[in-house]
mmCIF file of C-alpha atoms in Angstrom:
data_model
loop_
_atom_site.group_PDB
_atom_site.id
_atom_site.type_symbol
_atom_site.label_atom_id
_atom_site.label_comp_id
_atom_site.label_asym_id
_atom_site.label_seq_id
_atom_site.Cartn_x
_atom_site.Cartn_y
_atom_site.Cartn_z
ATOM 1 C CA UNK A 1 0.000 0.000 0.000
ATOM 2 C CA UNK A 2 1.321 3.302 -0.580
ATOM 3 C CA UNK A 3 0.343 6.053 1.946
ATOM 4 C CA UNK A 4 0.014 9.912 0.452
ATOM 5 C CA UNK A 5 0.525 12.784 3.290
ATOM 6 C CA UNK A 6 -0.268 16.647 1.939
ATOM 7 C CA UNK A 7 1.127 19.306 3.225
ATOM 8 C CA UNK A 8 1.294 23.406 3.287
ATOM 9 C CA UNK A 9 -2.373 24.461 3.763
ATOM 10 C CA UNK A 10 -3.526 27.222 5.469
ATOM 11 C CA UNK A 11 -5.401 30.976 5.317
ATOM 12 C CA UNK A 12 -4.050 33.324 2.964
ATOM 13 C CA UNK A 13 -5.398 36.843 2.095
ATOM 14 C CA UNK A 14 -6.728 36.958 -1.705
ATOM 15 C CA UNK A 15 -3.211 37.483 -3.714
ATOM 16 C CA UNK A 16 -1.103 35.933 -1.850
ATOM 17 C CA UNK A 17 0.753 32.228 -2.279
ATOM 18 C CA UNK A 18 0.656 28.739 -0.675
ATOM 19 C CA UNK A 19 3.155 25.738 -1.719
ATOM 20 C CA UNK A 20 1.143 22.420 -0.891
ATOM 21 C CA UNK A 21 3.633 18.938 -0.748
ATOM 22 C CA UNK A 22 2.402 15.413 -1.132
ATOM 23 C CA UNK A 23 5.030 12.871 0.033
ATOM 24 C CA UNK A 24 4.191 9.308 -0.985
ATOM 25 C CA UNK A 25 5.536 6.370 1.389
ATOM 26 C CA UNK A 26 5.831 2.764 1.363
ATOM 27 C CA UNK A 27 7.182 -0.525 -0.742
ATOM 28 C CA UNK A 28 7.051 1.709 -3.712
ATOM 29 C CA UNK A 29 8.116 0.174 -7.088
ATOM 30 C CA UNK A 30 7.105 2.834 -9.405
ATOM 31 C CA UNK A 31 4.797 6.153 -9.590
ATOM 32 C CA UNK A 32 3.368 6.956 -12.431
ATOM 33 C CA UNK A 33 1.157 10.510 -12.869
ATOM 34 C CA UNK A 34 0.744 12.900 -9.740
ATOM 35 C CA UNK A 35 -1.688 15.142 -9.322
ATOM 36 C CA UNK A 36 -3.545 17.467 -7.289
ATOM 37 C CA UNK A 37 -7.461 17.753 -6.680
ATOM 38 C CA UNK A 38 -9.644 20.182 -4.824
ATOM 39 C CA UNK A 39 -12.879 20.174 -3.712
ATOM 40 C CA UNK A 40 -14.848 23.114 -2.118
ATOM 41 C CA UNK A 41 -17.968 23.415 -0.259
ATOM 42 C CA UNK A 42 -20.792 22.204 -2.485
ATOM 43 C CA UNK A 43 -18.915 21.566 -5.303
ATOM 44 C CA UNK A 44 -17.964 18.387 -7.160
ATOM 45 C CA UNK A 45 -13.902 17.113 -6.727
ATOM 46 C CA UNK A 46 -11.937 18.674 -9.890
ATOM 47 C CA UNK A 47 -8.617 18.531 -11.600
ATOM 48 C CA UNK A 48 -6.319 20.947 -10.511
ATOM 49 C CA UNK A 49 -2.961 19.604 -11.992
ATOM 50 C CA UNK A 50 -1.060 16.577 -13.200
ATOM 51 C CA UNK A 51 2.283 15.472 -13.539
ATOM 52 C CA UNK A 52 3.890 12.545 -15.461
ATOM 53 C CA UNK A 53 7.117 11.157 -14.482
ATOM 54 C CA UNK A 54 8.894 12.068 -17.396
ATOM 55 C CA UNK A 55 7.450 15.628 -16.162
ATOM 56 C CA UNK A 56 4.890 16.333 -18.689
ATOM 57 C CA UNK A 57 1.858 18.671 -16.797
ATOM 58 C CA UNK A 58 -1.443 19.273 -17.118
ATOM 59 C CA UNK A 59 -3.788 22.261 -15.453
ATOM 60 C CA UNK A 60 -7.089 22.764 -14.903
ATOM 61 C CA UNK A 61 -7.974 26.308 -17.062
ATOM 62 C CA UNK A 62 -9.222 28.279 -13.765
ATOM 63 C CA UNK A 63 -4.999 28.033 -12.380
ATOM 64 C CA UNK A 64 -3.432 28.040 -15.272
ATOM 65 C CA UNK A 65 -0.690 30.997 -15.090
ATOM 66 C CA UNK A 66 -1.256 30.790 -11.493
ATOM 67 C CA UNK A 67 -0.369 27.298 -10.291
ATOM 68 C CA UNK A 68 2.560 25.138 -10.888
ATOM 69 C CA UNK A 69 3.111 21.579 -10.197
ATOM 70 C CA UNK A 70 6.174 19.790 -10.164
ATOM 71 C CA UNK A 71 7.669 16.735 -8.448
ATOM 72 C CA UNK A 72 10.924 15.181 -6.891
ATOM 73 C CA UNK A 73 11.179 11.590 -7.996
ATOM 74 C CA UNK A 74 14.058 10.989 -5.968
ATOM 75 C CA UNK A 75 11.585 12.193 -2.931
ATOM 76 C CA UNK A 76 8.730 10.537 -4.325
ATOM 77 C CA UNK A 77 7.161 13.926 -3.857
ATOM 78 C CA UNK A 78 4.501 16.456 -5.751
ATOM 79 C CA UNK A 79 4.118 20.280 -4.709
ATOM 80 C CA UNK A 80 1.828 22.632 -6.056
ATOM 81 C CA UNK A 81 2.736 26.199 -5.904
ATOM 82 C CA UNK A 82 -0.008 28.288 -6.135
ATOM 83 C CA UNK A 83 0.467 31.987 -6.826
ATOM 84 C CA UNK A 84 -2.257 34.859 -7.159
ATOM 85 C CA UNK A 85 -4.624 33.357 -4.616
ATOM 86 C CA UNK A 86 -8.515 33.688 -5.174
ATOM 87 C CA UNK A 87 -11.199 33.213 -3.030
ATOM 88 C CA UNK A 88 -12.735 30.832 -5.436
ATOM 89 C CA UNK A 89 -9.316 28.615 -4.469
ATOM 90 C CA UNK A 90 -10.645 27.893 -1.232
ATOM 91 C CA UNK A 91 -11.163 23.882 -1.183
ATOM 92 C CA UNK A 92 -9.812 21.066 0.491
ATOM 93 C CA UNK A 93 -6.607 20.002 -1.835
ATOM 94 C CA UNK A 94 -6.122 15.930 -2.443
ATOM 95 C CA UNK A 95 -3.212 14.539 -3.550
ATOM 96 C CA UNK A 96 -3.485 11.505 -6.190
ATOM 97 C CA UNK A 97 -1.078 8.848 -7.417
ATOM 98 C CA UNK A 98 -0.682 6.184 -9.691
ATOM 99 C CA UNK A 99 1.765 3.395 -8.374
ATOM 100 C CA UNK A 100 3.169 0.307 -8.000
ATOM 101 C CA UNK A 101 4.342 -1.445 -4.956
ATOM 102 C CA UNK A 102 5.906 -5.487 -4.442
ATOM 103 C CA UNK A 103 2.516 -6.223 -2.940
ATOM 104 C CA UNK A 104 0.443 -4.896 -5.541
ATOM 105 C CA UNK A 105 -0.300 -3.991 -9.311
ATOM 106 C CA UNK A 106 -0.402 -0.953 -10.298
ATOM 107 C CA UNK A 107 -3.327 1.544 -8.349
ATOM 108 C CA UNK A 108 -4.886 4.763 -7.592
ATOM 109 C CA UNK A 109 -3.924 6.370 -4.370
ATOM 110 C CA UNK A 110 -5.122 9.432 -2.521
ATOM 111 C CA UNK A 111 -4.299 11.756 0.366
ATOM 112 C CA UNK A 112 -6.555 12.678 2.884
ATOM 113 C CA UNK A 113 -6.308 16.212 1.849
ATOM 114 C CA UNK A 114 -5.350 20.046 3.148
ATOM 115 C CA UNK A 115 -7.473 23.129 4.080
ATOM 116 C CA UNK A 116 -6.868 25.756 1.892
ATOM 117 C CA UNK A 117 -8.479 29.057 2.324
ATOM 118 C CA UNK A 118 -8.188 32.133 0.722
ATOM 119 C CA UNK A 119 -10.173 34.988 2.676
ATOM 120 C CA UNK A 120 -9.519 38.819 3.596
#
């Protein structure tokens, strides 16, 4: 099983930045994509970014310009800087992983996700 932990939430006033982490543990063979999710009050769970190994990314069209995801393979870590803060941002954040471990094939994972709200 692989275990996800997020990281970096908080309150911010409209304009200002957060960097979120995502460190994934265990018998890790291989992670695939990474990503990041959000979900606010009342509102469905949405793409927010995605990273491939070979660091290819992906945003969702409200962040793009003002988010940037990247990862540390070595760290088996994803962070999502987010920059020009909105109130709209506010949501819980989820990390999400594809990987393989020696007891498994290869699966879905997710975090248990981080507070992030953006409020004057």
């Amino acid at each position: 099983q692989v275990q996800l932990v997020e990281s970096g939430g908080g309150l911010v006033q409209p304009g200002g930045s957060l960097r979120l982490s995502c460190a994934a543990s265990g018998s890790i063979l291989s992670i695939a994509v990474m990503g990041w999710y959000r979900q606010a009050p009342g509102k469905q769970r949405e793409l927010v970014a995605t990273i491939t190994s070979g660091g290819n990314t992906r945003y969702a069209d409200s962040v793009k310009g003002r988010f940037t995801i990247s990862r540390d393979n070595a760290k088996n870590t994803v962070y999502l800087q987010m920059n020009s803060l909105k109130p709209e941002d506010t949501a819980v954040y989820y990390c999400n992983t594809d990987a393989k471990t020696y007891g498994s094939s290869w699966s879905n994972y997710w975090g248990q996700g981080t507070q992030v709200t953006v409020s004057s």
